[in-house]
Amino acid sequence: MTMPHLDIAALIEDAEKRDAQQARDSENLAMLVDRSDFDTTFDYISGVTDPEDPEVKRERALRAKHGIKAPPLPIFAPVAQRPPEITAELVQRYRDAHKPYEIPDPNNSGPKSKLAQLTQARAQAGR
């Protein structure tokens, strides 16, 4: 069975629109996978985390001390399979979005006084 040349031309002209729609559908599906993973992980962590655990209490106290509150909206990790360049961009966006909600590293808190540096050097030397 052969297709008339007008039908073939119409398919070729419409190919770009179909490709664009397929890309949108693919990203929408990937976003659903990201959200599903978030929900599953959140449910698991909520179910196995003991609020009376000393480490949990310590982390909550550190967050309160540094004034760190939960983000106003969830931040979804990009876990779905995407093209590498899109994945890299989304991972960078994810990391940038998480930065304000991270507990500062006490070992990397910026410039220290000379006395603090001396004390740290002595501790590392075992004195």
Short mmCIF file of C-alpha atoms in Angstrom, two decimals:
data_model
loop_
_atom_site.label_atom_id
_atom_site.label_comp_id
_atom_site.label_asym_id
_atom_site.label_seq_id
_atom_site.Cartn_x
_atom_site.Cartn_y
_atom_site.Cartn_z
CA MET A 1 0.00 0.00 0.00
CA THR A 2 1.42 3.36 -0.98
CA MET A 3 0.58 6.74 0.47
CA PRO A 4 -0.27 9.66 -1.78
CA HIS A 5 2.53 12.20 -1.97
CA LEU A 6 0.34 14.89 -0.30
CA ASP A 7 -0.10 12.70 2.80
CA ILE A 8 3.64 12.08 3.00
CA ALA A 9 4.34 15.82 2.66
CA ALA A 10 1.83 16.56 5.46
CA LEU A 11 3.56 14.03 7.74
CA ILE A 12 6.97 15.57 7.04
CA GLU A 13 5.70 19.11 7.70
CA ASP A 14 4.06 18.01 10.95
CA ALA A 15 7.13 16.09 12.20
CA GLU A 16 8.65 19.09 14.01
CA LYS A 17 5.43 19.75 15.94
CA ARG A 18 5.15 16.08 16.88
CA ASP A 19 8.78 16.03 18.06
CA ALA A 20 8.21 19.13 20.21
CA GLN A 21 5.08 17.60 21.73
CA GLN A 22 6.93 14.36 22.40
CA ALA A 23 9.71 16.28 24.21
CA ARG A 24 7.12 18.06 26.39
CA ASP A 25 5.35 14.79 27.16
CA SER A 26 8.67 13.14 28.00
CA GLU A 27 9.64 15.94 30.43
CA ASN A 28 6.19 15.90 32.03
CA LEU A 29 6.52 12.17 32.60
CA ALA A 30 10.04 12.63 34.02
CA MET A 31 8.71 15.30 36.42
CA LEU A 32 6.05 12.83 37.62
CA VAL A 33 8.79 10.25 38.25
CA ASP A 34 10.75 12.86 40.27
CA ARG A 35 7.69 13.63 42.41
CA SER A 36 6.82 9.96 42.88
CA ASP A 37 10.38 9.28 44.06
CA PHE A 38 10.15 12.23 46.47
CA ASP A 39 6.86 10.93 47.91
CA THR A 40 8.18 7.39 48.30
CA THR A 41 11.43 8.55 49.92
CA PHE A 42 9.62 10.99 52.22
CA ASP A 43 7.17 8.30 53.35
CA TYR A 44 10.02 5.87 54.02
CA ILE A 45 12.15 8.35 55.95
CA SER A 46 9.13 9.55 57.95
CA GLY A 47 8.27 5.94 58.80
CA VAL A 48 11.72 4.90 60.01
CA THR A 49 12.98 8.10 61.67
CA ASP A 50 12.70 8.13 65.44
CA PRO A 51 12.05 11.71 66.60
CA GLU A 52 13.68 10.85 69.94
CA ASP A 53 16.95 9.74 68.31
CA PRO A 54 19.80 11.92 69.66
CA GLU A 55 21.17 12.54 66.13
CA VAL A 56 17.76 13.74 64.93
CA LYS A 57 17.44 16.03 67.95
CA ARG A 58 20.97 17.35 67.37
CA GLU A 59 20.29 18.13 63.72
CA ARG A 60 17.00 19.86 64.57
CA ALA A 61 18.78 21.91 67.23
CA LEU A 62 21.50 22.90 64.72
CA ARG A 63 18.86 23.94 62.22
CA ALA A 64 17.11 26.05 64.85
CA LYS A 65 20.42 27.58 65.96
CA HIS A 66 21.22 28.64 62.39
CA GLY A 67 17.65 29.76 61.71
CA ILE A 68 17.16 27.18 58.98
CA LYS A 69 13.52 26.41 58.24
CA ALA A 70 12.07 24.02 55.70
CA PRO A 71 11.69 25.42 52.19
CA PRO A 72 8.23 26.82 51.44
CA LEU A 73 7.77 24.25 48.66
CA PRO A 74 9.41 20.84 48.24
CA ILE A 75 12.62 20.69 46.21
CA PHE A 76 12.52 17.66 43.92
CA ALA A 77 15.70 15.80 43.05
CA PRO A 78 15.96 14.98 39.34
CA VAL A 79 15.97 11.17 39.42
CA ALA A 80 14.24 10.37 36.11
CA GLN A 81 16.25 9.41 33.04
CA ARG A 82 16.84 12.48 30.87
CA PRO A 83 19.44 13.53 28.32
CA PRO A 84 22.80 14.17 30.10
CA GLU A 85 22.88 17.93 29.41
CA ILE A 86 19.38 18.39 30.87
CA THR A 87 20.21 16.19 33.86
CA ALA A 88 23.36 18.22 34.58
CA GLU A 89 21.42 21.48 34.49
CA LEU A 90 18.66 20.13 36.75
CA VAL A 91 21.17 18.71 39.24
CA GLN A 92 22.88 22.10 39.45
CA ARG A 93 19.52 23.84 39.97
CA TYR A 94 18.67 21.28 42.67
CA ARG A 95 21.97 21.87 44.49
CA ASP A 96 21.58 25.65 44.26
CA ALA A 97 18.02 25.45 45.60
CA HIS A 98 19.20 23.32 48.55
CA LYS A 99 22.12 25.55 49.60
CA PRO A 100 20.09 27.97 51.77
CA TYR A 101 18.67 25.02 53.74
CA GLU A 102 21.94 23.25 54.51
CA ILE A 103 23.51 23.34 57.95
CA PRO A 104 26.82 25.22 57.68
CA ASP A 105 29.90 23.03 57.96
CA PRO A 106 31.65 23.94 61.23
CA ASN A 107 35.02 23.00 59.68
CA ASN A 108 34.50 25.42 56.81
CA SER A 109 32.99 28.45 58.51
CA GLY A 110 35.18 30.99 56.77
CA PRO A 111 38.31 32.74 58.02
CA LYS A 112 39.30 31.90 61.58
CA SER A 113 41.19 33.89 64.10
CA LYS A 114 44.90 33.14 64.52
CA LEU A 115 44.16 31.64 67.94
CA ALA A 116 41.50 29.33 66.48
CA GLN A 117 43.90 28.25 63.73
CA LEU A 118 46.63 27.56 66.30
CA THR A 119 44.23 25.56 68.49
CA GLN A 120 43.06 23.56 65.49
CA ALA A 121 46.66 22.86 64.40
CA ARG A 122 47.57 21.69 67.91
CA ALA A 123 44.52 19.43 68.06
CA GLN A 124 45.39 17.90 64.72
CA ALA A 125 48.99 17.36 65.91
CA GLY A 126 47.71 15.59 69.01
CA ARG A 127 48.61 18.27 71.54
#
